[in-house]
Short mmCIF file of N, CA, C and O in Angstrom, two decimals:
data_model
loop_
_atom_site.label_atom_id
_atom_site.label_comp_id
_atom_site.label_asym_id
_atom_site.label_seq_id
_atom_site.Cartn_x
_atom_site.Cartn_y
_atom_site.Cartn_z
N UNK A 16 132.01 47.45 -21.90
CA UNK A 16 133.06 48.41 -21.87
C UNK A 16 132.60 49.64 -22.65
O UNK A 16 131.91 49.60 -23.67
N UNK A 17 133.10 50.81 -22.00
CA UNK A 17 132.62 51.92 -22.70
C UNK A 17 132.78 52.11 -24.27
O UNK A 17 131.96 52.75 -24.93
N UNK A 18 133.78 51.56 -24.77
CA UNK A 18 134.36 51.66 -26.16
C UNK A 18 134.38 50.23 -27.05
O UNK A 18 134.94 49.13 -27.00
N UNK A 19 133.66 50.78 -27.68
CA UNK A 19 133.43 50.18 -28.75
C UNK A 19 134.33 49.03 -29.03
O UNK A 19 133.76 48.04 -29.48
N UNK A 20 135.64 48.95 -28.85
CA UNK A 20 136.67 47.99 -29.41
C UNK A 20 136.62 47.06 -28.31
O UNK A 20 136.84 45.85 -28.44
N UNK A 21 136.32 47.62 -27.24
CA UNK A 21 136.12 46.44 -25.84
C UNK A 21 134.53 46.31 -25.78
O UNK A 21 133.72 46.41 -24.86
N UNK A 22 134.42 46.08 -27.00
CA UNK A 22 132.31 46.13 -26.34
C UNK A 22 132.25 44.44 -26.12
O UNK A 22 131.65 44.26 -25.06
N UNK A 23 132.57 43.42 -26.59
CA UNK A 23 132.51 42.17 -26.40
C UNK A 23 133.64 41.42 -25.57
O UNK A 23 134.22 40.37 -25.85
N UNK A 24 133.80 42.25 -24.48
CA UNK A 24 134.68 41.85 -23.14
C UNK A 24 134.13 42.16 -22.04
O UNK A 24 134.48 41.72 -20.94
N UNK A 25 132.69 43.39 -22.36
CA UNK A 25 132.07 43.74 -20.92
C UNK A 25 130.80 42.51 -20.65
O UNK A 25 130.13 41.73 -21.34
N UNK A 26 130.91 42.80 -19.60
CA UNK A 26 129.55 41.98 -19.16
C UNK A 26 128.36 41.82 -19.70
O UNK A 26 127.74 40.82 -20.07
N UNK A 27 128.07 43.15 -19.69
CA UNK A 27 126.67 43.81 -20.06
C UNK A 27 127.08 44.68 -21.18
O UNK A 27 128.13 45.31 -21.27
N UNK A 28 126.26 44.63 -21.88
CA UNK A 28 126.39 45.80 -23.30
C UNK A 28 126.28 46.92 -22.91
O UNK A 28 125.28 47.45 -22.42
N UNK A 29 128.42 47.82 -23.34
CA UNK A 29 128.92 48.83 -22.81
C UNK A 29 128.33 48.71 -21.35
O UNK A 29 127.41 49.51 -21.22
N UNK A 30 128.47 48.22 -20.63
CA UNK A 30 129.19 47.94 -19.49
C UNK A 30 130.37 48.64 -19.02
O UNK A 30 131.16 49.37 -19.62
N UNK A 31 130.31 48.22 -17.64
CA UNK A 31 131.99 48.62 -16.70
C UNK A 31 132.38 47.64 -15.81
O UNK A 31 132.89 47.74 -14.70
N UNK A 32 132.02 46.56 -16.54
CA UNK A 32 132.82 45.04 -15.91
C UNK A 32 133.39 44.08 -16.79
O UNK A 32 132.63 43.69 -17.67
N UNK A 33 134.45 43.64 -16.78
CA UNK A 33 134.67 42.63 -17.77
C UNK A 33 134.18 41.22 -17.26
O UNK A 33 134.07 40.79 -16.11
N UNK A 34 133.94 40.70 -18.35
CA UNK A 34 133.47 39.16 -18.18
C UNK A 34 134.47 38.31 -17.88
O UNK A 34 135.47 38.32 -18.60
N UNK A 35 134.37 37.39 -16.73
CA UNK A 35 135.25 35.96 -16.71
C UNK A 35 135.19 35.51 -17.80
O UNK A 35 136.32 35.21 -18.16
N UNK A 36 134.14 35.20 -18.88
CA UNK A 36 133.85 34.28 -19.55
C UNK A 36 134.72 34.11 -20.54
O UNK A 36 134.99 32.98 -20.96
N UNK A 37 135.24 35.16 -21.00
CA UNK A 37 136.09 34.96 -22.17
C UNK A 37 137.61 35.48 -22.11
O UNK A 37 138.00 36.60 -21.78
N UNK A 38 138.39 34.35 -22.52
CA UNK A 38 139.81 34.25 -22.52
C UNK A 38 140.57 35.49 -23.10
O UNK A 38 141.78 35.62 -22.95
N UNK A 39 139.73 36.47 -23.82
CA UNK A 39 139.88 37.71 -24.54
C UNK A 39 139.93 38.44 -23.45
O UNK A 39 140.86 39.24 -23.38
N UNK A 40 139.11 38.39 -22.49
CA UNK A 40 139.51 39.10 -21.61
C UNK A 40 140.42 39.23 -20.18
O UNK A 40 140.46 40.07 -19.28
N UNK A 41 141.12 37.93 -20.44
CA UNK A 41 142.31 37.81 -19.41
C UNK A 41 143.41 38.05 -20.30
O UNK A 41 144.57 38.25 -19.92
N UNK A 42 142.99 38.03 -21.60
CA UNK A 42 144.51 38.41 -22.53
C UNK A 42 145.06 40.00 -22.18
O UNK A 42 146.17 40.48 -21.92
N UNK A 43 143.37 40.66 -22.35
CA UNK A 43 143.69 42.36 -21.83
C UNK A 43 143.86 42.80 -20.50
O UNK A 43 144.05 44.00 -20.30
N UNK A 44 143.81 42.05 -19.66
CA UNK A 44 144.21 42.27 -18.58
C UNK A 44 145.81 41.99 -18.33
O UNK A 44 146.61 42.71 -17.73
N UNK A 45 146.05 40.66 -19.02
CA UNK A 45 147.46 40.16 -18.85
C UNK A 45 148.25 41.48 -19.85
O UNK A 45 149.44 41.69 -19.62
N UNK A 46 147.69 42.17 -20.73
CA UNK A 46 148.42 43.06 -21.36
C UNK A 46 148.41 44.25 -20.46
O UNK A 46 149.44 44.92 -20.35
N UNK A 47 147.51 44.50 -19.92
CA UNK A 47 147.44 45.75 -19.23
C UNK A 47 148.76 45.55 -17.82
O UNK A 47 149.66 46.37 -17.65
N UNK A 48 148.60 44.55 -17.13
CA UNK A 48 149.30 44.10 -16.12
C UNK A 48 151.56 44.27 -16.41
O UNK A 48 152.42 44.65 -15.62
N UNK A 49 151.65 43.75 -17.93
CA UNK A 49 152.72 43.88 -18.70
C UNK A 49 153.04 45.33 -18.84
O UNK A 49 154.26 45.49 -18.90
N UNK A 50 152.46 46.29 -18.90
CA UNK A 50 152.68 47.76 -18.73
C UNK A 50 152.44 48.45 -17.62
O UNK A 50 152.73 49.62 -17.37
N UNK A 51 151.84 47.60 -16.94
CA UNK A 51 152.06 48.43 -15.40
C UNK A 51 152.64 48.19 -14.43
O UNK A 51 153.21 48.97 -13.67
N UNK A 52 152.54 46.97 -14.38
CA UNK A 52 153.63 46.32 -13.08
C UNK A 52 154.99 46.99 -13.26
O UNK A 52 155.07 47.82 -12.35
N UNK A 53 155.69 47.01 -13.73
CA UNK A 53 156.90 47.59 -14.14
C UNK A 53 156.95 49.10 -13.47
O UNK A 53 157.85 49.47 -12.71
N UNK A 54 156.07 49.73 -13.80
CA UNK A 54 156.07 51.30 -13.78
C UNK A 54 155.47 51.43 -12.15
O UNK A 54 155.40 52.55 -11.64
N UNK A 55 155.20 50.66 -11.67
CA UNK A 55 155.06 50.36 -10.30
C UNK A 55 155.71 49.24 -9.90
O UNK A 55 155.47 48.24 -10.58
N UNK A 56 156.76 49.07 -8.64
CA UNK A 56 157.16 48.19 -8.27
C UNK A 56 157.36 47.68 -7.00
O UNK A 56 158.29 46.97 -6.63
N UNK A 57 156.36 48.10 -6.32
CA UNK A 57 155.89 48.01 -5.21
C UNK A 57 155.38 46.58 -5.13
O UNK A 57 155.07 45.90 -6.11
N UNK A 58 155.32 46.20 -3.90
CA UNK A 58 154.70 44.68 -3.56
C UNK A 58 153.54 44.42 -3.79
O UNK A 58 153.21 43.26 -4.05
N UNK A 59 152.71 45.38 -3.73
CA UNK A 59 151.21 45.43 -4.07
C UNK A 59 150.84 46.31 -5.30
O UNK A 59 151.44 47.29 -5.75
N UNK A 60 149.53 45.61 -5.79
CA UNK A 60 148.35 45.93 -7.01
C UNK A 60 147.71 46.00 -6.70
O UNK A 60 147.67 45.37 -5.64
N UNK A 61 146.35 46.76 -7.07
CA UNK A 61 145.20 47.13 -6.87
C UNK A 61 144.69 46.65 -8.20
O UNK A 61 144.68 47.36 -9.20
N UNK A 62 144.20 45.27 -8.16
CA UNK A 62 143.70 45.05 -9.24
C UNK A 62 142.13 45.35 -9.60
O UNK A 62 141.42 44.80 -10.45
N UNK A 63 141.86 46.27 -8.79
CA UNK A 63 140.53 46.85 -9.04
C UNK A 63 138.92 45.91 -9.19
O UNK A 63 137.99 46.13 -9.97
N UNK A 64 139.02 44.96 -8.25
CA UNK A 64 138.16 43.69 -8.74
C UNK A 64 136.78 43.96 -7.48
O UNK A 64 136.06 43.09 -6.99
N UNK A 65 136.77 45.53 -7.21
CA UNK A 65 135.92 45.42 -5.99
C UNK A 65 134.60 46.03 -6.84
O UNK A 65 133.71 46.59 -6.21
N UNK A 66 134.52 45.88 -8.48
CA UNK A 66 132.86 46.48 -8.45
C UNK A 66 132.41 45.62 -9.59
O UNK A 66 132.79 45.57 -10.76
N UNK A 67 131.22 44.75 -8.71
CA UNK A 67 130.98 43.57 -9.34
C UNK A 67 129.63 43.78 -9.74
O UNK A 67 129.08 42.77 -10.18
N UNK A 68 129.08 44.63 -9.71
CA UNK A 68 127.41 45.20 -9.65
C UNK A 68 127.36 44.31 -11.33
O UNK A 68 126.42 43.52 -11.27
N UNK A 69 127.78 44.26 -12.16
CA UNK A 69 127.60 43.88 -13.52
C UNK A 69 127.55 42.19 -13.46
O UNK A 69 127.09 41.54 -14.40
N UNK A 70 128.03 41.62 -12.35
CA UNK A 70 128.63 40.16 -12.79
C UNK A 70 127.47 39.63 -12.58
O UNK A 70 126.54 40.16 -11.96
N UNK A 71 127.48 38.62 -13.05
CA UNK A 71 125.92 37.63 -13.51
C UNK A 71 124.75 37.98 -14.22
O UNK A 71 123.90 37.14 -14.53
N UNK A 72 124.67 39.44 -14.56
CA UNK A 72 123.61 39.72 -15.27
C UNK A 72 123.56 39.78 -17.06
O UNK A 72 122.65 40.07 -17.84
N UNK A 73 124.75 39.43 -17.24
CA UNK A 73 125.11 39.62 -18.56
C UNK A 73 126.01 38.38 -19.09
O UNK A 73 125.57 37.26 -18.84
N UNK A 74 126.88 38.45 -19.61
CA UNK A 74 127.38 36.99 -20.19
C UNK A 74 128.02 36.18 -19.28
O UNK A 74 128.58 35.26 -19.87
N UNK A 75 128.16 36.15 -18.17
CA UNK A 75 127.96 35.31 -17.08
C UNK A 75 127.04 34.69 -16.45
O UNK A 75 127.21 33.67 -15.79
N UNK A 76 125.68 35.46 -16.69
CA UNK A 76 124.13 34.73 -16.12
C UNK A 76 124.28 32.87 -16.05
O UNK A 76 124.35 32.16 -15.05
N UNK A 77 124.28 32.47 -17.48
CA UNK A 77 124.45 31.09 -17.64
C UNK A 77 125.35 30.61 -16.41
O UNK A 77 124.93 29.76 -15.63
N UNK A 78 126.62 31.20 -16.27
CA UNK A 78 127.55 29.90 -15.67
C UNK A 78 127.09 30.28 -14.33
O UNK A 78 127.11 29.45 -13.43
N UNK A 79 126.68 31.48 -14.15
CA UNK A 79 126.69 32.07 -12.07
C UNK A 79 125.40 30.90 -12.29
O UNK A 79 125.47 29.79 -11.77
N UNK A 80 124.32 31.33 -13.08
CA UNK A 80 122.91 30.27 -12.56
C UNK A 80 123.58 28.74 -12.32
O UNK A 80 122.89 27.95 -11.68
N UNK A 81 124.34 28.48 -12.59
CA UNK A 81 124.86 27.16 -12.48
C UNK A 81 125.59 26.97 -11.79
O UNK A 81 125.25 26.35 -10.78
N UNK A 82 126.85 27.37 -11.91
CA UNK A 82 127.47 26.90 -10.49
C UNK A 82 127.61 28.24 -8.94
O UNK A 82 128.04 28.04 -7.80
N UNK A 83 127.07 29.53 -9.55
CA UNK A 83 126.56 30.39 -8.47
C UNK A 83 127.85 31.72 -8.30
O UNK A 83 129.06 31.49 -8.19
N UNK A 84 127.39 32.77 -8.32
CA UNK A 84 127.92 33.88 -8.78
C UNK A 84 129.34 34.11 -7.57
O UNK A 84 130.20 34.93 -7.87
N UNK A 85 129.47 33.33 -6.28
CA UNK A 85 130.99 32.99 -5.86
C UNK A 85 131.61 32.69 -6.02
O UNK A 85 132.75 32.99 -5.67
N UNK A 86 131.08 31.59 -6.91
CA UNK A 86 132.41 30.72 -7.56
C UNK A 86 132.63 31.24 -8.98
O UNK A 86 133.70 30.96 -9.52
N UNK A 87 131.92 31.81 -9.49
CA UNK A 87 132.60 32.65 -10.84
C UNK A 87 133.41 33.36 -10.23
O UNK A 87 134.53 32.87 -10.12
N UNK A 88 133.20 34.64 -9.67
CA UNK A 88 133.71 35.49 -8.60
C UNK A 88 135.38 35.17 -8.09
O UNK A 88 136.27 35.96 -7.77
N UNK A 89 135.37 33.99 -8.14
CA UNK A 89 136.59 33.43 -6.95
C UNK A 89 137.66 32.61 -7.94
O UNK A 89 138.89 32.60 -7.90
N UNK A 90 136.61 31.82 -8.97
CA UNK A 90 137.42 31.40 -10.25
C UNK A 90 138.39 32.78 -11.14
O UNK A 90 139.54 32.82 -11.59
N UNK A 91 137.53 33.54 -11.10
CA UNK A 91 138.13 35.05 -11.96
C UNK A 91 139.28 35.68 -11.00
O UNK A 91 140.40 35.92 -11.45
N UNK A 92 138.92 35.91 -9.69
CA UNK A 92 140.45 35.69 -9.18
C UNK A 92 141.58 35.26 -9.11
O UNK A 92 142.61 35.93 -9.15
N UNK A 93 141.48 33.91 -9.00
CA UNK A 93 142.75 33.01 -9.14
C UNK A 93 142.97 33.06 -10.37
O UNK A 93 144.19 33.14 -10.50
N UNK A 94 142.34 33.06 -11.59
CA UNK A 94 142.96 33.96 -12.96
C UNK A 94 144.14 35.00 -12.87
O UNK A 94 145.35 34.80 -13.04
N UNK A 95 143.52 36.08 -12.60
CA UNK A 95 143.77 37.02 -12.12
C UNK A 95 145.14 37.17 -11.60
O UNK A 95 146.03 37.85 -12.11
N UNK A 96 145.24 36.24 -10.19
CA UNK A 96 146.15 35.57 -9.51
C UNK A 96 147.20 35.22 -10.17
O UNK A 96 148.33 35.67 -10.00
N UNK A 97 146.88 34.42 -10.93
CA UNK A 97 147.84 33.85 -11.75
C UNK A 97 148.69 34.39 -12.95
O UNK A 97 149.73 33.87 -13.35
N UNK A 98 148.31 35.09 -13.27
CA UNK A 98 148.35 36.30 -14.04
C UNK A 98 149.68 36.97 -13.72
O UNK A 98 150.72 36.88 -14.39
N UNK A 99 149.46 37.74 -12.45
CA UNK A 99 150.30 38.51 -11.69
C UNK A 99 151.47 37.28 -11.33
O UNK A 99 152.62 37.68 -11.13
N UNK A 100 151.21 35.85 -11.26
CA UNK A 100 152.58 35.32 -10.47
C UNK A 100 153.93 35.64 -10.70
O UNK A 100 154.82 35.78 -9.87
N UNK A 101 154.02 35.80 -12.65
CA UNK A 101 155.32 36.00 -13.18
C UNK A 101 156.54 37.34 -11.90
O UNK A 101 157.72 37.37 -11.53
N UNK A 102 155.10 38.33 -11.68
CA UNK A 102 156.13 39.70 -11.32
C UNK A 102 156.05 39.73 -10.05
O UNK A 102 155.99 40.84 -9.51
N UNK A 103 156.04 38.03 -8.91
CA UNK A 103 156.27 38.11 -7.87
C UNK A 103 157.25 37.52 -7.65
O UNK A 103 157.50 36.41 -8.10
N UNK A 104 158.11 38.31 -6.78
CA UNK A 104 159.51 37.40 -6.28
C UNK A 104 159.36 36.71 -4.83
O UNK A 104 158.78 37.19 -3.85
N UNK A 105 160.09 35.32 -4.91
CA UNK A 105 159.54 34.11 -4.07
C UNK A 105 160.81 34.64 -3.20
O UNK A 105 161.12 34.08 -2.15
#
């Protein structure tokens, strides 16, 4: 992450991807999500998950070499996913 206070949430050092890897960084997302959903209330989010150029090369390497950079990819979604369920109406 560009700033300093998010430097151990990016992928890569100062980076512009956040890492699956750490629960720190679904906390800031789940915070970010708490101030925006609201101020938009439209059916849809753009949760911005289309630039992945950073993922696996940095504190993800370990788990993508292992179980393979889709299924990190697809795990960090349904995070993600889940995340957002609270501000969907069934």
């Amino acid at each position: 992450m560009k700033y300093e206070i998010y430097s151990d949430l990016a992928e890569t050092p100062h980076g512009h991807v956040l890492t699956p890897t750490k629960e720190k960084s679904y906390d800031f997302i789940k915070s970010l999500y708490s101030e925006l959903v609201p101020l938009f209330p439209g059916p849809f989010l753009h949760i911005g998950g289309d630039e992945t150029f950073e993922l696996g090369r940095g504190q993800t390497k370990p788990l993508a070499d292992q179980i393979g950079f889709g299924r990190v990819y697809l795990e960090h979604l349904r995070k993600v996913y889940d995340l957002l369920q609270p501000y969907t109406s069934s």
